[in-house]
Structure formats: structure tokens, C-alpha cells
Amino acid sequence: MIAIFDEDGGGDVDFQEFVSGLSAFSSKGNKEEKLKFAFKVYDIDRDGFISNGELFIVLKMMVGSNLKDQQLQQIVDKTIMEADLDRDGKISFEEFTKMVENTDVSMSMTLDQF
């Protein structure tokens, strides 16, 4: 989780990085910021792409033991196949954006103000 907020790659999160990361969740955060944050969650090695392995790891953390690894791998393979428009075996930010464009990412990633 630290890597998602650690914008300069220094290995720790300073106050500015923390506030910047949280700003994506505010009602003032735009859809692009929210998509970039969501993409960072999946792009574990920060190479600008979501690989099959990265998608498996993140989804495994989300579903835990609710699915067998084989079932989860089938979901990952299908997702990559559908989202990977240039057929390079990984999902770019642009492909990720197209994949989630019909979902309401902005609303699901916005914290309600009290």
C-alpha cells in the first residue's frame, strides 16, 4: 500500500504524498485521478502495465480463499484477453480506462463528506 502513495519511489510516504494520494478520493478528485490511483493498485512493479501475475495477486488479495486458484486464473486470463486491445499480454493504462469506462469509478472511489 505504501508504494501506491510513494510518488517519488523513496520507500516512504511523506505528508505531501499522503495528502496527494487521498485527494483522489475526495469529491473534488476527477475521474482521471481516480482511474490512475486504481491502476496503481494493480500495477505492482510500476512498469505502466498490469500483467497477468499482478492481476492475479491483487484479485487473490480481494477474494481470499473464496475461489480456487484455478478459477481465479481463469478470470484473470479472460480479463486480460478482453482488455488487452493490442494483444501484448498486459493491460496499459489506456486499456484499463477503456475496460472500466462503463462502470461508475468516480462514485465508487469517492468518500462521502460528513
mmCIF file of N, CA and C in Angstrom:
data_model
loop_
_atom_site.group_PDB
_atom_site.id
_atom_site.type_symbol
_atom_site.label_atom_id
_atom_site.label_comp_id
_atom_site.label_asym_id
_atom_site.label_seq_id
_atom_site.Cartn_x
_atom_site.Cartn_y
_atom_site.Cartn_z
ATOM 1 N N MET A 1 0.822 -1.186 0.000
ATOM 2 C CA MET A 1 0.000 0.000 0.000
ATOM 3 C C MET A 1 0.871 1.257 0.000
ATOM 4 N N ILE A 2 2.002 1.207 0.664
ATOM 5 C CA ILE A 2 2.891 2.364 0.696
ATOM 6 C C ILE A 2 3.333 2.741 -0.712
ATOM 7 N N ALA A 3 3.607 1.757 -1.546
ATOM 8 C CA ALA A 3 4.076 2.026 -2.905
ATOM 9 C C ALA A 3 3.061 2.824 -3.717
ATOM 10 N N ILE A 4 1.797 2.664 -3.423
ATOM 11 C CA ILE A 4 0.758 3.394 -4.155
ATOM 12 C C ILE A 4 0.848 4.886 -3.861
ATOM 13 N N PHE A 5 1.136 5.239 -2.617
ATOM 14 C CA PHE A 5 1.237 6.639 -2.219
ATOM 15 C C PHE A 5 2.636 7.218 -2.435
ATOM 16 N N ASP A 6 3.640 6.381 -2.489
ATOM 17 C CA ASP A 6 5.040 6.812 -2.595
ATOM 18 C C ASP A 6 5.363 7.263 -4.026
ATOM 19 N N GLU A 7 5.062 8.515 -4.320
ATOM 20 C CA GLU A 7 5.196 9.034 -5.675
ATOM 21 C C GLU A 7 6.644 9.157 -6.149
ATOM 22 N N ASP A 8 7.571 9.440 -5.226
ATOM 23 C CA ASP A 8 8.962 9.627 -5.645
ATOM 24 C C ASP A 8 9.801 8.353 -5.546
ATOM 25 N N GLY A 9 9.179 7.259 -5.115
ATOM 26 C CA GLY A 9 9.889 5.980 -5.032
ATOM 27 C C GLY A 9 10.927 5.927 -3.937
ATOM 28 N N GLY A 10 10.815 6.802 -2.945
ATOM 29 C CA GLY A 10 11.786 6.868 -1.861
ATOM 30 C C GLY A 10 11.646 5.785 -0.809
ATOM 31 N N GLY A 11 10.583 5.020 -0.857
ATOM 32 C CA GLY A 11 10.398 3.950 0.104
ATOM 33 C C GLY A 11 9.585 4.336 1.318
ATOM 34 N N ASP A 12 9.229 5.622 1.405
ATOM 35 C CA ASP A 12 8.360 6.054 2.484
ATOM 36 C C ASP A 12 7.383 7.086 1.933
ATOM 37 N N VAL A 13 6.372 7.385 2.702
ATOM 38 C CA VAL A 13 5.340 8.316 2.265
ATOM 39 C C VAL A 13 5.417 9.562 3.143
ATOM 40 N N ASP A 14 5.741 10.693 2.508
ATOM 41 C CA ASP A 14 5.751 11.933 3.278
ATOM 42 C C ASP A 14 4.328 12.516 3.285
ATOM 43 N N PHE A 15 4.146 13.576 4.036
ATOM 44 C CA PHE A 15 2.815 14.146 4.207
ATOM 45 C C PHE A 15 2.213 14.577 2.873
ATOM 46 N N GLN A 16 3.006 15.214 2.025
ATOM 47 C CA GLN A 16 2.520 15.685 0.732
ATOM 48 C C GLN A 16 2.029 14.517 -0.137
ATOM 49 N N GLU A 17 2.786 13.422 -0.155
ATOM 50 C CA GLU A 17 2.385 12.242 -0.927
ATOM 51 C C GLU A 17 1.095 11.643 -0.370
ATOM 52 N N PHE A 18 0.978 11.627 0.952
ATOM 53 C CA PHE A 18 -0.211 11.090 1.598
ATOM 54 C C PHE A 18 -1.448 11.905 1.228
ATOM 55 N N VAL A 19 -1.333 13.224 1.344
ATOM 56 C CA VAL A 19 -2.456 14.104 1.017
ATOM 57 C C VAL A 19 -2.798 14.005 -0.473
ATOM 58 N N SER A 20 -1.778 13.953 -1.292
ATOM 59 C CA SER A 20 -1.992 13.830 -2.734
ATOM 60 C C SER A 20 -2.726 12.533 -3.075
ATOM 61 N N GLY A 21 -2.328 11.451 -2.445
ATOM 62 C CA GLY A 21 -2.980 10.163 -2.683
ATOM 63 C C GLY A 21 -4.428 10.158 -2.233
ATOM 64 N N LEU A 22 -4.676 10.735 -1.073
ATOM 65 C CA LEU A 22 -6.043 10.776 -0.554
ATOM 66 C C LEU A 22 -6.942 11.711 -1.354
ATOM 67 N N SER A 23 -6.353 12.702 -2.004
ATOM 68 C CA SER A 23 -7.161 13.659 -2.765
ATOM 69 C C SER A 23 -7.933 12.986 -3.892
ATOM 70 N N ALA A 24 -7.434 11.866 -4.374
ATOM 71 C CA ALA A 24 -8.149 11.143 -5.430
ATOM 72 C C ALA A 24 -9.513 10.668 -4.944
ATOM 73 N N PHE A 25 -9.664 10.499 -3.629
ATOM 74 C CA PHE A 25 -10.916 10.003 -3.075
ATOM 75 C C PHE A 25 -11.904 11.107 -2.707
ATOM 76 N N SER A 26 -11.471 12.361 -2.812
ATOM 77 C CA SER A 26 -12.378 13.452 -2.459
ATOM 78 C C SER A 26 -13.381 13.688 -3.573
ATOM 79 N N SER A 27 -14.443 14.377 -3.257
ATOM 80 C CA SER A 27 -15.455 14.677 -4.269
ATOM 81 C C SER A 27 -14.891 15.615 -5.331
ATOM 82 N N LYS A 28 -13.788 16.294 -5.014
ATOM 83 C CA LYS A 28 -13.152 17.194 -5.974
ATOM 84 C C LYS A 28 -12.187 16.458 -6.902
ATOM 85 N N GLY A 29 -11.834 15.237 -6.544
ATOM 86 C CA GLY A 29 -10.950 14.439 -7.387
ATOM 87 C C GLY A 29 -11.675 14.056 -8.668
ATOM 88 N N ASN A 30 -11.001 14.242 -9.809
ATOM 89 C CA ASN A 30 -11.667 13.932 -11.071
ATOM 90 C C ASN A 30 -11.521 12.451 -11.422
ATOM 91 N N LYS A 31 -12.251 12.029 -12.429
ATOM 92 C CA LYS A 31 -12.284 10.624 -12.814
ATOM 93 C C LYS A 31 -10.897 10.126 -13.207
ATOM 94 N N GLU A 32 -10.119 10.958 -13.895
ATOM 95 C CA GLU A 32 -8.768 10.575 -14.319
ATOM 96 C C GLU A 32 -7.882 10.254 -13.113
ATOM 97 N N GLU A 33 -7.943 11.081 -12.058
ATOM 98 C CA GLU A 33 -7.154 10.829 -10.849
ATOM 99 C C GLU A 33 -7.560 9.516 -10.193
ATOM 100 N N LYS A 34 -8.841 9.269 -10.153
ATOM 101 C CA LYS A 34 -9.349 8.047 -9.547
ATOM 102 C C LYS A 34 -8.904 6.823 -10.353
ATOM 103 N N LEU A 35 -8.945 6.930 -11.677
ATOM 104 C CA LEU A 35 -8.505 5.823 -12.527
ATOM 105 C C LEU A 35 -7.012 5.572 -12.367
ATOM 106 N N LYS A 36 -6.220 6.639 -12.282
ATOM 107 C CA LYS A 36 -4.771 6.479 -12.094
ATOM 108 C C LYS A 36 -4.475 5.790 -10.772
ATOM 109 N N PHE A 37 -5.200 6.161 -9.732
ATOM 110 C CA PHE A 37 -4.998 5.526 -8.429
ATOM 111 C C PHE A 37 -5.362 4.046 -8.507
ATOM 112 N N ALA A 38 -6.520 3.748 -9.088
ATOM 113 C CA ALA A 38 -6.949 2.350 -9.205
ATOM 114 C C ALA A 38 -5.938 1.550 -10.017
ATOM 115 N N PHE A 39 -5.417 2.137 -11.087
ATOM 116 C CA PHE A 39 -4.436 1.449 -11.925
ATOM 117 C C PHE A 39 -3.175 1.133 -11.118
ATOM 118 N N LYS A 40 -2.753 2.085 -10.291
ATOM 119 C CA LYS A 40 -1.554 1.880 -9.463
ATOM 120 C C LYS A 40 -1.705 0.692 -8.512
ATOM 121 N N VAL A 41 -2.929 0.460 -8.056
ATOM 122 C CA VAL A 41 -3.171 -0.667 -7.152
ATOM 123 C C VAL A 41 -2.787 -1.977 -7.838
ATOM 124 N N TYR A 42 -3.102 -2.088 -9.117
ATOM 125 C CA TYR A 42 -2.837 -3.316 -9.861
ATOM 126 C C TYR A 42 -1.428 -3.376 -10.437
ATOM 127 N N ASP A 43 -0.848 -2.235 -10.757
ATOM 128 C CA ASP A 43 0.488 -2.185 -11.371
ATOM 129 C C ASP A 43 1.554 -2.250 -10.276
ATOM 130 N N ILE A 44 1.734 -3.420 -9.727
ATOM 131 C CA ILE A 44 2.597 -3.625 -8.559
ATOM 132 C C ILE A 44 4.041 -3.204 -8.819
ATOM 133 N N ASP A 45 4.592 -3.547 -9.986
ATOM 134 C CA ASP A 45 6.002 -3.223 -10.255
ATOM 135 C C ASP A 45 6.207 -1.844 -10.882
ATOM 136 N N ARG A 46 5.131 -1.091 -11.043
ATOM 137 C CA ARG A 46 5.174 0.287 -11.553
ATOM 138 C C ARG A 46 5.814 0.410 -12.938
ATOM 139 N N ASP A 47 5.577 -0.584 -13.794
ATOM 140 C CA ASP A 47 6.136 -0.502 -15.144
ATOM 141 C C ASP A 47 5.150 0.095 -16.146
ATOM 142 N N GLY A 48 3.984 0.520 -15.662
ATOM 143 C CA GLY A 48 2.987 1.127 -16.527
ATOM 144 C C GLY A 48 2.025 0.132 -17.160
ATOM 145 N N PHE A 49 2.098 -1.119 -16.720
ATOM 146 C CA PHE A 49 1.232 -2.164 -17.257
ATOM 147 C C PHE A 49 0.762 -3.076 -16.129
ATOM 148 N N ILE A 50 -0.404 -3.676 -16.328
ATOM 149 C CA ILE A 50 -0.902 -4.693 -15.400
ATOM 150 C C ILE A 50 -0.679 -6.035 -16.081
ATOM 151 N N SER A 51 0.190 -6.837 -15.489
ATOM 152 C CA SER A 51 0.482 -8.158 -16.058
ATOM 153 C C SER A 51 -0.527 -9.181 -15.538
ATOM 154 N N ASN A 52 -0.505 -10.340 -16.122
ATOM 155 C CA ASN A 52 -1.341 -11.445 -15.690
ATOM 156 C C ASN A 52 -1.064 -11.756 -14.223
ATOM 157 N N GLY A 53 0.205 -11.831 -13.860
ATOM 158 C CA GLY A 53 0.598 -12.133 -12.484
ATOM 159 C C GLY A 53 0.157 -11.078 -11.497
ATOM 160 N N GLU A 54 0.288 -9.806 -11.879
ATOM 161 C CA GLU A 54 -0.130 -8.724 -10.987
ATOM 162 C C GLU A 54 -1.633 -8.757 -10.764
ATOM 163 N N LEU A 55 -2.383 -8.968 -11.821
ATOM 164 C CA LEU A 55 -3.832 -9.030 -11.689
ATOM 165 C C LEU A 55 -4.235 -10.198 -10.788
ATOM 166 N N PHE A 56 -3.558 -11.324 -10.941
ATOM 167 C CA PHE A 56 -3.836 -12.492 -10.104
ATOM 168 C C PHE A 56 -3.572 -12.165 -8.636
ATOM 169 N N ILE A 57 -2.436 -11.554 -8.345
ATOM 170 C CA ILE A 57 -2.061 -11.248 -6.953
ATOM 171 C C ILE A 57 -3.087 -10.323 -6.301
ATOM 172 N N VAL A 58 -3.460 -9.253 -7.006
ATOM 173 C CA VAL A 58 -4.389 -8.284 -6.425
ATOM 174 C C VAL A 58 -5.770 -8.899 -6.243
ATOM 175 N N LEU A 59 -6.242 -9.620 -7.253
ATOM 176 C CA LEU A 59 -7.553 -10.259 -7.107
ATOM 177 C C LEU A 59 -7.539 -11.322 -6.024
ATOM 178 N N LYS A 60 -6.437 -12.021 -5.872
ATOM 179 C CA LYS A 60 -6.304 -13.029 -4.809
ATOM 180 C C LYS A 60 -6.436 -12.364 -3.435
ATOM 181 N N MET A 61 -5.837 -11.185 -3.290
ATOM 182 C CA MET A 61 -5.966 -10.444 -2.027
ATOM 183 C C MET A 61 -7.421 -10.045 -1.780
ATOM 184 N N MET A 62 -8.142 -9.755 -2.857
ATOM 185 C CA MET A 62 -9.530 -9.314 -2.716
ATOM 186 C C MET A 62 -10.487 -10.467 -2.413
ATOM 187 N N VAL A 63 -10.292 -11.593 -3.060
ATOM 188 C CA VAL A 63 -11.244 -12.699 -2.895
ATOM 189 C C VAL A 63 -10.797 -13.717 -1.860
ATOM 190 N N GLY A 64 -9.537 -13.661 -1.477
ATOM 191 C CA GLY A 64 -9.030 -14.586 -0.469
ATOM 192 C C GLY A 64 -9.215 -16.024 -0.894
ATOM 193 N N SER A 65 -9.811 -16.814 -0.034
ATOM 194 C CA SER A 65 -9.984 -18.236 -0.331
ATOM 195 C C SER A 65 -11.376 -18.546 -0.877
ATOM 196 N N ASN A 66 -12.098 -17.522 -1.306
ATOM 197 C CA ASN A 66 -13.442 -17.753 -1.846
ATOM 198 C C ASN A 66 -13.415 -18.451 -3.206
ATOM 199 N N LEU A 67 -12.306 -18.340 -3.917
ATOM 200 C CA LEU A 67 -12.140 -19.020 -5.204
ATOM 201 C C LEU A 67 -10.877 -19.857 -5.178
ATOM 202 N N LYS A 68 -10.910 -20.975 -5.869
ATOM 203 C CA LYS A 68 -9.692 -21.762 -6.043
ATOM 204 C C LYS A 68 -8.781 -21.016 -7.000
ATOM 205 N N ASP A 69 -7.472 -21.238 -6.870
ATOM 206 C CA ASP A 69 -6.511 -20.554 -7.733
ATOM 207 C C ASP A 69 -6.805 -20.782 -9.209
ATOM 208 N N GLN A 70 -7.230 -21.978 -9.554
ATOM 209 C CA GLN A 70 -7.528 -22.293 -10.951
ATOM 210 C C GLN A 70 -8.709 -21.454 -11.456
ATOM 211 N N GLN A 71 -9.732 -21.289 -10.630
ATOM 212 C CA GLN A 71 -10.878 -20.472 -11.010
ATOM 213 C C GLN A 71 -10.470 -19.002 -11.165
ATOM 214 N N LEU A 72 -9.678 -18.543 -10.216
ATOM 215 C CA LEU A 72 -9.206 -17.165 -10.265
ATOM 216 C C LEU A 72 -8.344 -16.936 -11.502
ATOM 217 N N GLN A 73 -7.477 -17.888 -11.821
ATOM 218 C CA GLN A 73 -6.622 -17.748 -13.001
ATOM 219 C C GLN A 73 -7.459 -17.675 -14.279
ATOM 220 N N GLN A 74 -8.546 -18.406 -14.335
ATOM 221 C CA GLN A 74 -9.435 -18.336 -15.497
ATOM 222 C C GLN A 74 -10.045 -16.942 -15.640
ATOM 223 N N ILE A 75 -10.421 -16.348 -14.522
ATOM 224 C CA ILE A 75 -10.973 -14.989 -14.527
ATOM 225 C C ILE A 75 -9.909 -13.994 -14.991
ATOM 226 N N VAL A 76 -8.694 -14.153 -14.464
ATOM 227 C CA VAL A 76 -7.586 -13.275 -14.836
ATOM 228 C C VAL A 76 -7.302 -13.394 -16.335
ATOM 229 N N ASP A 77 -7.193 -14.618 -16.832
ATOM 230 C CA ASP A 77 -6.913 -14.833 -18.253
ATOM 231 C C ASP A 77 -7.985 -14.207 -19.139
ATOM 232 N N LYS A 78 -9.236 -14.389 -18.748
ATOM 233 C CA LYS A 78 -10.347 -13.829 -19.533
ATOM 234 C C LYS A 78 -10.315 -12.298 -19.498
ATOM 235 N N THR A 79 -10.038 -11.742 -18.335
ATOM 236 C CA THR A 79 -9.966 -10.289 -18.200
ATOM 237 C C THR A 79 -8.855 -9.726 -19.073
ATOM 238 N N ILE A 80 -7.675 -10.323 -19.012
ATOM 239 C CA ILE A 80 -6.552 -9.872 -19.834
ATOM 240 C C ILE A 80 -6.920 -9.981 -21.313
ATOM 241 N N MET A 81 -7.506 -11.098 -21.703
ATOM 242 C CA MET A 81 -7.852 -11.309 -23.106
ATOM 243 C C MET A 81 -8.832 -10.236 -23.595
ATOM 244 N N GLU A 82 -9.805 -9.888 -22.779
ATOM 245 C CA GLU A 82 -10.808 -8.905 -23.177
ATOM 246 C C GLU A 82 -10.282 -7.475 -23.134
ATOM 247 N N ALA A 83 -9.421 -7.169 -22.181
ATOM 248 C CA ALA A 83 -8.949 -5.791 -22.014
ATOM 249 C C ALA A 83 -7.727 -5.466 -22.870
ATOM 250 N N ASP A 84 -6.948 -6.460 -23.218
ATOM 251 C CA ASP A 84 -5.673 -6.272 -23.926
ATOM 252 C C ASP A 84 -5.912 -6.041 -25.423
ATOM 253 N N LEU A 85 -6.200 -4.809 -25.774
ATOM 254 C CA LEU A 85 -6.575 -4.482 -27.155
ATOM 255 C C LEU A 85 -5.439 -4.624 -28.151
ATOM 256 N N ASP A 86 -4.195 -4.389 -27.713
ATOM 257 C CA ASP A 86 -3.067 -4.502 -28.646
ATOM 258 C C ASP A 86 -2.396 -5.876 -28.606
ATOM 259 N N ARG A 87 -2.962 -6.774 -27.805
ATOM 260 C CA ARG A 87 -2.517 -8.175 -27.728
ATOM 261 C C ARG A 87 -1.044 -8.353 -27.334
ATOM 262 N N ASP A 88 -0.576 -7.496 -26.412
ATOM 263 C CA ASP A 88 0.805 -7.646 -25.938
ATOM 264 C C ASP A 88 0.887 -8.446 -24.642
ATOM 265 N N GLY A 89 -0.261 -8.943 -24.172
ATOM 266 C CA GLY A 89 -0.279 -9.791 -22.986
ATOM 267 C C GLY A 89 -0.380 -9.063 -21.671
ATOM 268 N N LYS A 90 -0.579 -7.753 -21.717
ATOM 269 C CA LYS A 90 -0.697 -6.969 -20.491
ATOM 270 C C LYS A 90 -1.658 -5.809 -20.737
ATOM 271 N N ILE A 91 -2.081 -5.166 -19.675
ATOM 272 C CA ILE A 91 -3.059 -4.084 -19.767
ATOM 273 C C ILE A 91 -2.372 -2.748 -19.499
ATOM 274 N N SER A 92 -2.430 -1.847 -20.465
ATOM 275 C CA SER A 92 -1.894 -0.498 -20.301
ATOM 276 C C SER A 92 -2.942 0.369 -19.588
ATOM 277 N N PHE A 93 -2.537 1.570 -19.212
ATOM 278 C CA PHE A 93 -3.491 2.482 -18.570
ATOM 279 C C PHE A 93 -4.650 2.797 -19.508
ATOM 280 N N GLU A 94 -4.354 2.996 -20.779
ATOM 281 C CA GLU A 94 -5.397 3.301 -21.755
ATOM 282 C C GLU A 94 -6.379 2.134 -21.878
ATOM 283 N N GLU A 95 -5.853 0.920 -21.907
ATOM 284 C CA GLU A 95 -6.718 -0.261 -21.988
ATOM 285 C C GLU A 95 -7.542 -0.419 -20.710
ATOM 286 N N PHE A 96 -6.915 -0.137 -19.568
ATOM 287 C CA PHE A 96 -7.608 -0.192 -18.282
ATOM 288 C C PHE A 96 -8.765 0.804 -18.272
ATOM 289 N N THR A 97 -8.501 2.009 -18.760
ATOM 290 C CA THR A 97 -9.524 3.052 -18.811
ATOM 291 C C THR A 97 -10.702 2.609 -19.672
ATOM 292 N N LYS A 98 -10.409 2.028 -20.817
ATOM 293 C CA LYS A 98 -11.483 1.548 -21.695
ATOM 294 C C LYS A 98 -12.254 0.404 -21.045
ATOM 295 N N MET A 99 -11.558 -0.441 -20.309
ATOM 296 C CA MET A 99 -12.194 -1.589 -19.670
ATOM 297 C C MET A 99 -13.208 -1.142 -18.612
ATOM 298 N N VAL A 100 -12.897 -0.076 -17.891
ATOM 299 C CA VAL A 100 -13.773 0.352 -16.795
ATOM 300 C C VAL A 100 -14.633 1.562 -17.143
ATOM 301 N N GLU A 101 -14.617 1.998 -18.414
ATOM 302 C CA GLU A 101 -15.321 3.223 -18.771
ATOM 303 C C GLU A 101 -16.829 3.147 -18.541
ATOM 304 N N ASN A 102 -17.402 1.972 -18.588
ATOM 305 C CA ASN A 102 -18.846 1.837 -18.383
ATOM 306 C C ASN A 102 -19.221 1.565 -16.935
ATOM 307 N N THR A 103 -18.237 1.644 -16.047
ATOM 308 C CA THR A 103 -18.518 1.495 -14.620
ATOM 309 C C THR A 103 -18.468 2.883 -13.987
ATOM 310 N N ASP A 104 -19.018 3.021 -12.828
ATOM 311 C CA ASP A 104 -19.028 4.328 -12.165
ATOM 312 C C ASP A 104 -17.873 4.410 -11.169
ATOM 313 N N VAL A 105 -16.656 4.456 -11.702
ATOM 314 C CA VAL A 105 -15.461 4.507 -10.873
ATOM 315 C C VAL A 105 -15.459 5.743 -9.986
ATOM 316 N N SER A 106 -15.868 6.879 -10.530
ATOM 317 C CA SER A 106 -15.848 8.122 -9.757
ATOM 318 C C SER A 106 -16.679 8.000 -8.482
ATOM 319 N N MET A 107 -17.863 7.452 -8.609
ATOM 320 C CA MET A 107 -18.729 7.332 -7.430
ATOM 321 C C MET A 107 -18.202 6.293 -6.445
ATOM 322 N N SER A 108 -17.715 5.179 -6.947
ATOM 323 C CA SER A 108 -17.277 4.120 -6.037
ATOM 324 C C SER A 108 -15.957 4.460 -5.345
ATOM 325 N N MET A 109 -15.227 5.429 -5.875
ATOM 326 C CA MET A 109 -13.957 5.824 -5.265
ATOM 327 C C MET A 109 -14.024 7.210 -4.632
ATOM 328 N N THR A 110 -15.214 7.666 -4.303
ATOM 329 C CA THR A 110 -15.373 8.973 -3.668
ATOM 330 C C THR A 110 -15.901 8.779 -2.260
ATOM 331 N N LEU A 111 -15.190 9.364 -1.314
ATOM 332 C CA LEU A 111 -15.628 9.313 0.079
ATOM 333 C C LEU A 111 -16.684 10.383 0.297
ATOM 334 N N ASP A 112 -17.761 10.021 0.935
ATOM 335 C CA ASP A 112 -18.806 10.992 1.247
ATOM 336 C C ASP A 112 -18.287 11.962 2.285
ATOM 337 N N GLN A 113 -18.671 13.219 2.110
ATOM 338 C CA GLN A 113 -18.303 14.212 3.107
ATOM 339 C C GLN A 113 -19.338 14.196 4.225
ATOM 340 N N PHE A 114 -18.858 14.412 5.427
ATOM 341 C CA PHE A 114 -19.757 14.382 6.588
ATOM 342 C C PHE A 114 -20.320 15.748 6.855
#
